[in-house]
XYZ file of C-alpha atoms in Angstrom:
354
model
C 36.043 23.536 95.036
C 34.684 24.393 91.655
C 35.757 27.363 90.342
C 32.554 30.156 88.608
C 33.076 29.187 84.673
C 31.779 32.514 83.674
C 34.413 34.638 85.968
C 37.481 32.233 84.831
C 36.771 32.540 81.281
C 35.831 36.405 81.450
C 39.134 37.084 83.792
C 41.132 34.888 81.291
C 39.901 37.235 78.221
C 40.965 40.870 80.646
C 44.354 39.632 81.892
C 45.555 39.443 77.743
C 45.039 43.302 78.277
C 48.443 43.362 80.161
C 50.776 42.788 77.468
C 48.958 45.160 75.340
C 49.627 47.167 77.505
C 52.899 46.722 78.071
C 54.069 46.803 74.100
C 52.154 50.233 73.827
C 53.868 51.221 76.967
C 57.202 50.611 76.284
C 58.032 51.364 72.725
C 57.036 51.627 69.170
C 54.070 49.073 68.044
C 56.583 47.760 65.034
C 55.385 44.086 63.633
C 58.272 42.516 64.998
C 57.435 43.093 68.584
C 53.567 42.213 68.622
C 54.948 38.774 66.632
C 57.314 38.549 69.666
C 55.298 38.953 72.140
C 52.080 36.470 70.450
C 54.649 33.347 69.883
C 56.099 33.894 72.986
C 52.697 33.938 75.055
C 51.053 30.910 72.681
C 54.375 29.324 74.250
C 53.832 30.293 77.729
C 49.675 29.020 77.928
C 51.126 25.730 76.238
C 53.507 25.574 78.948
C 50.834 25.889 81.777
C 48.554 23.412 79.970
C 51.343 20.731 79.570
C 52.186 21.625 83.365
C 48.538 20.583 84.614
C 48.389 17.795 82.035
C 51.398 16.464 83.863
C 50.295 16.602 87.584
C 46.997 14.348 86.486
C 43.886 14.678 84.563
C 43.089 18.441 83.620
C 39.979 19.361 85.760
C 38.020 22.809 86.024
C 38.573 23.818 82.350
C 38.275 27.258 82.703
C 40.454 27.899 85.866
C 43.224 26.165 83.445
C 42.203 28.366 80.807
C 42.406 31.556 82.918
C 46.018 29.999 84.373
C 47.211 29.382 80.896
C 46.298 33.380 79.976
C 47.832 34.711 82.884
C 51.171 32.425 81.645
C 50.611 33.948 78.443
C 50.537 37.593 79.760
C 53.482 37.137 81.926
C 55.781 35.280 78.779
C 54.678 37.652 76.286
C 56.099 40.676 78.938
C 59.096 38.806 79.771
C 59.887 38.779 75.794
C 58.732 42.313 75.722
C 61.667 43.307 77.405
C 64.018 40.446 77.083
C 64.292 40.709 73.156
C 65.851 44.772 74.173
C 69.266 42.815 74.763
C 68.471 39.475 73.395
C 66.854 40.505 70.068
C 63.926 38.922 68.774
C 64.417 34.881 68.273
C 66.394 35.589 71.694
C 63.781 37.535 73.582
C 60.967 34.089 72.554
C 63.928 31.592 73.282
C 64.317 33.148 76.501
C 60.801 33.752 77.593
C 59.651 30.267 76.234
C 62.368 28.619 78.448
C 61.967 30.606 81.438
C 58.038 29.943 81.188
C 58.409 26.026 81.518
C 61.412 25.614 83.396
C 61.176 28.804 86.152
C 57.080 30.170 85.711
C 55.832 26.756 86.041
C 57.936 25.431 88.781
C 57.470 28.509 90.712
C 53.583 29.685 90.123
C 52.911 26.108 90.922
C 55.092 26.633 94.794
C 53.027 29.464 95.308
C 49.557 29.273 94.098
C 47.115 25.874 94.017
C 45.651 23.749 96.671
C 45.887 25.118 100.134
C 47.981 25.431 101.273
C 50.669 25.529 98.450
C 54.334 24.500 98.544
C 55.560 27.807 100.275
C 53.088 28.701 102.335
C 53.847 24.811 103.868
C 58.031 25.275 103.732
C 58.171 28.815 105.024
C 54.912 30.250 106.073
C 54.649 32.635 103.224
C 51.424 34.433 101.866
C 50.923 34.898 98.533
C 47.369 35.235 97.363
C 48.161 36.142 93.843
C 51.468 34.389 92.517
C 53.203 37.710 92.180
C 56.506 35.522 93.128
C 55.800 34.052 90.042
C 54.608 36.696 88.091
C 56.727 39.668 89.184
C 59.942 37.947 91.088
C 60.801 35.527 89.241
C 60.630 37.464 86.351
C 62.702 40.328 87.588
C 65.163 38.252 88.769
C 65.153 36.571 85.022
C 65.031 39.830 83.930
C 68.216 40.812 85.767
C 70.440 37.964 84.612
C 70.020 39.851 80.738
C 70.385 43.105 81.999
C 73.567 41.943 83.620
C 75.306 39.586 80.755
C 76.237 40.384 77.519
C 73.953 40.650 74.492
C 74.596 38.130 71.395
C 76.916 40.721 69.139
C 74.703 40.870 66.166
C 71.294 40.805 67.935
C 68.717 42.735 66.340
C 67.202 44.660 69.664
C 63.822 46.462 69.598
C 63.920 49.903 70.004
C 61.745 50.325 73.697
C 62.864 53.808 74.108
C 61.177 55.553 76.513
C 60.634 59.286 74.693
C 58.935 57.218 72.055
C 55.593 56.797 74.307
C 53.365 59.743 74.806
C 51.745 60.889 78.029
C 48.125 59.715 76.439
C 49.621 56.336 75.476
C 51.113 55.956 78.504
C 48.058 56.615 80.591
C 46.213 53.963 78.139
C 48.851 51.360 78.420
C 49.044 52.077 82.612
C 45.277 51.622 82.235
C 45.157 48.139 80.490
C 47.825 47.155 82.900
C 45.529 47.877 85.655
C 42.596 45.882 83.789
C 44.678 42.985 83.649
C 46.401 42.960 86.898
C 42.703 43.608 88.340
C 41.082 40.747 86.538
C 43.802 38.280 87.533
C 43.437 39.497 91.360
C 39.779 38.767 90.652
C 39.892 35.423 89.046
C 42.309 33.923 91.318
C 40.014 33.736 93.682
C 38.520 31.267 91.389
C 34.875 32.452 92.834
C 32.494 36.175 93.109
C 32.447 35.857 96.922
C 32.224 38.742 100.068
C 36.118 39.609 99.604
C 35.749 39.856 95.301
C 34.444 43.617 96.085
C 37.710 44.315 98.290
C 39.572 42.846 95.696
C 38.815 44.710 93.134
C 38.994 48.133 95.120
C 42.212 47.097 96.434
C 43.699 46.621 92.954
C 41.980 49.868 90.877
C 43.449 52.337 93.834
C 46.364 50.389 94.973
C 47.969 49.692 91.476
C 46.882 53.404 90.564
C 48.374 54.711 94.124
C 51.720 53.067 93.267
C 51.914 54.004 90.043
C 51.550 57.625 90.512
C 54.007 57.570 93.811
C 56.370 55.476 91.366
C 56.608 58.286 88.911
C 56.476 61.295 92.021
C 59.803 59.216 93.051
C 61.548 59.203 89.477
C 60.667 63.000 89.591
C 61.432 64.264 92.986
C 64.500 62.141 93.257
C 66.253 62.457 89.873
C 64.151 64.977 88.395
C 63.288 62.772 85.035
C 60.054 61.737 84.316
C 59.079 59.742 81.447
C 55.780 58.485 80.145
C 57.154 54.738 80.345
C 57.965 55.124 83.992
C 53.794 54.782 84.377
C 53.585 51.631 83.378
C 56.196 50.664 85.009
C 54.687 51.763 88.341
C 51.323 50.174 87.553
C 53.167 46.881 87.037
C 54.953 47.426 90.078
C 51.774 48.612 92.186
C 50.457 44.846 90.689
C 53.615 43.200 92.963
C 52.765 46.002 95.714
C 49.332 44.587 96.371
C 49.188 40.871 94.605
C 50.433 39.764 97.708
C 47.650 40.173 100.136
C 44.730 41.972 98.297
C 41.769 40.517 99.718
C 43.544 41.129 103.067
C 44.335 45.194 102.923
C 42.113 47.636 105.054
C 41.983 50.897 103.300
C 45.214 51.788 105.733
C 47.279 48.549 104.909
C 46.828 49.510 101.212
C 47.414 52.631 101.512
C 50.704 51.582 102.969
C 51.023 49.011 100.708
C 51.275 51.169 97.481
C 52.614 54.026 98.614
C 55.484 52.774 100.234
C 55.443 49.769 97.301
C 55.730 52.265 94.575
C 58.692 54.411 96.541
C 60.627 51.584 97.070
C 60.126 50.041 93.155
C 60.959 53.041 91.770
C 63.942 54.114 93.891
C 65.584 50.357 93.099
C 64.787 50.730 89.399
C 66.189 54.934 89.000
C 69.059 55.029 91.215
C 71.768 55.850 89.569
C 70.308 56.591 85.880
C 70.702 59.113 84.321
C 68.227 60.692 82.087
C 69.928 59.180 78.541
C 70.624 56.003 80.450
C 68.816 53.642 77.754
C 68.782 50.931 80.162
C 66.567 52.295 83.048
C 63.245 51.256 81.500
C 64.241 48.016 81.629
C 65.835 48.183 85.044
C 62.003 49.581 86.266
C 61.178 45.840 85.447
C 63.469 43.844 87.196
C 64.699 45.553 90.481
C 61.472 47.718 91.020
C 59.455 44.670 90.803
C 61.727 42.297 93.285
C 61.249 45.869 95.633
C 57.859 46.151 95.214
C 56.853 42.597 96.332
C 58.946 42.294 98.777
C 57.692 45.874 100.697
C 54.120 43.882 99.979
C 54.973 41.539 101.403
C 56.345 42.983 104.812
C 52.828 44.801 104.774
C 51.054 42.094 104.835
C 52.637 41.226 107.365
C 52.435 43.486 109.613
C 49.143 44.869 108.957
C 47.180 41.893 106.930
C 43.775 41.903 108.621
C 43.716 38.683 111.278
C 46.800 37.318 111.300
C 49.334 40.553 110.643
C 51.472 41.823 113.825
C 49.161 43.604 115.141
C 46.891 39.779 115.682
C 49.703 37.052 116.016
C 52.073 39.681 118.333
C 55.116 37.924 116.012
C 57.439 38.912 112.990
C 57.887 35.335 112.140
C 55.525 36.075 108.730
C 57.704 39.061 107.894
C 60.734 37.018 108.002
C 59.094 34.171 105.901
C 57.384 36.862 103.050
C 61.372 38.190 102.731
C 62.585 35.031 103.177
C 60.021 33.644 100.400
C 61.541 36.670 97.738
C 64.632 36.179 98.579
C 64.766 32.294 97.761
C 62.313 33.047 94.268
C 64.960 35.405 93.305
C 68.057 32.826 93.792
C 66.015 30.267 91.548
C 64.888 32.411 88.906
C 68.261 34.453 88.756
C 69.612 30.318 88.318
C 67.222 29.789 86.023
C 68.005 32.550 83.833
C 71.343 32.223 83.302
C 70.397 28.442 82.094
C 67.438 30.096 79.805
C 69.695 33.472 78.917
C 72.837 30.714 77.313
C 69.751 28.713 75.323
C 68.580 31.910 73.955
C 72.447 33.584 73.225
C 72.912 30.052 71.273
C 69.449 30.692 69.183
C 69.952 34.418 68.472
C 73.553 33.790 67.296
C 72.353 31.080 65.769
C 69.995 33.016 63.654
C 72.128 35.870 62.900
C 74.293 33.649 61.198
C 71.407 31.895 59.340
C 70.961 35.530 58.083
C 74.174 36.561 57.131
C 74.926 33.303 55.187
C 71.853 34.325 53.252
């Protein structure tokens, strides 16, 4: 099927809002860090367009064009917060590698032809790639949070009490534009579920977000600005899952208990100096986040939930489906996170011979 040119190439243009949102969400707008983030996404669309190039002839233009932007987003973000530990020449390394040898690989399981890779192995949903976009790059994610940093990495500063409430709510805001355009766009068509869709996303990504930051609050009794974005990132994995599919109760669901669970895996355990649990809301919240999605769907996805098939086989196959993302990307990483240790090493001692 032909995909609407007009809605590819328009989605393609909104979903660049996300790592906009993102850099003025999580730190300082310094030169280094929007130079980061542009090489690394430039990296990440080439990535997607040498991946369809080498499956066969590129058809449907501008469905490639909105795939290669959503690559783009999701590389730039990964270097975002990778470049914390890694530096900056780390943060690319590590976000171009993980783009072509986990995004690709992955996105490609997940989303496609009907029905995809996964769906065909274990009977997993996944309307929107969010394994891709949100698991795999937790679980990436992880591995740096986890290992060492290069010794003289240069790490951008994405402190938390730098970001303002009003920046915050912008940045959540262009998060949400994103996320919504890509929920749109992968549909590939305007059709009877594109008004769902969009509903779904505005209220469930906001939902989550705000429960997300209730959670930080009433739990640990911290709330920063960042934590927002975070939440609206994780509302994204909440509902990517199964959008079209949500009744206003299954979404409700869906990003309430989404958010709860994202934010109580990314804030346990921090404490309010503890300069690593922004980055932590990106890795851990996200895995939780899809995954409670995921079990939603399941149960309460409109025709073929519990509550129509009478089974929990799909609930074991949407965990099952995390579970296995997160031992390839966490893999993955550690095979991207030594290429991009041997880079930023490698360029601190380019600059200290200098």
């Amino acid at each position: 099927m032909t995909s609407d040119p007009l809605l590819q190439l328009a989605a393609a243009l909104l979903v660049l809002a996300t790592p906009v949102g993102v850099l003025l969400g999580t730190g300082r707008l310094d030169r280094g860090r929007v130079l980061a983030a542009l090489v690394a996404g430039a990296g990440g669309a080439v990535a997607s367009i040498a991946g369809d190039a080498l499956t066969g002839p590129i058809t449907d233009v501008p469905a490639r064009i909105l795939d290669a932007a959503i690559a783009a987003t999701v590389t730039a973000i990964v270097a975002t917060l990778a470049a914390r530990r890694l530096g900056s020449v780390g943060g690319v390394v590590f976000a171009g590698s993980w783009s072509a040898l986990v995004f690709q690989p992955v996105v490609g399981a997940v989303v496609g032809e009907f029905p995809p890779l996964m769906q065909s192995l274990i009977g997993a949903v996944d309307f929107a790639g969010v394994l891709a976009t949100h698991v795999a790059a937790g679980a990436a994610l992880l591995v740096v949070h986890l290992l060492p940093a290069p010794r003289r990495a240069r790490s951008f500063a994405l402190v938390a009490g730098s970001v303002g409430w009003p920046r915050a709510v912008i940045a959540a805001v262009l998060v949400t534009l994103g996320g919504t355009a890509w929920l749109v766009g992968v549909e590939r068509v305007v059709d009877e579920a594109t008004g769902r869709i969009v509903a779904n996303a505005v209220v469930g990504i906001a939902v989550a977000a705000v429960t997300w930051s209730l959670i930080e609050k009433v739990g640990w009794n911290r709330l920063t600005p960042a934590v927002l974005v975070a939440g609206a990132w994780g509302g994204w994995a909440a509902i990517g899952i199964g959008a079209p599919f949500l009744a206003p109760p299954a979404l409700g669901a869906a990003a309430v208990i989404g958010g709860a669970v994202g934010s109580a895996l990314s804030g346990a355990g921090a404490r309010d100096d503890d300069e690593s649990a922004p980055r932590r809301s990106w890795t851990l919240g996200a895995i939780g986040a899809t995954a409670t999605g995921g079990i939603i769907v399941a149960l309460l996805a409109d025709g073929f939930g519990l509550a129509a098939t009478g089974t929990l086989v799909l609930a074991a196959a949407q965990l099952g489906a995390v579970l296995a993302v997160v031992v390839i990307a966490a893999l993955g990483g550690l095979v991207c996170w030594a290429i991009a240790w041997v880079a930023q090493t490698g360029a601190a001692g380019g600059s200290r011979s200098r």
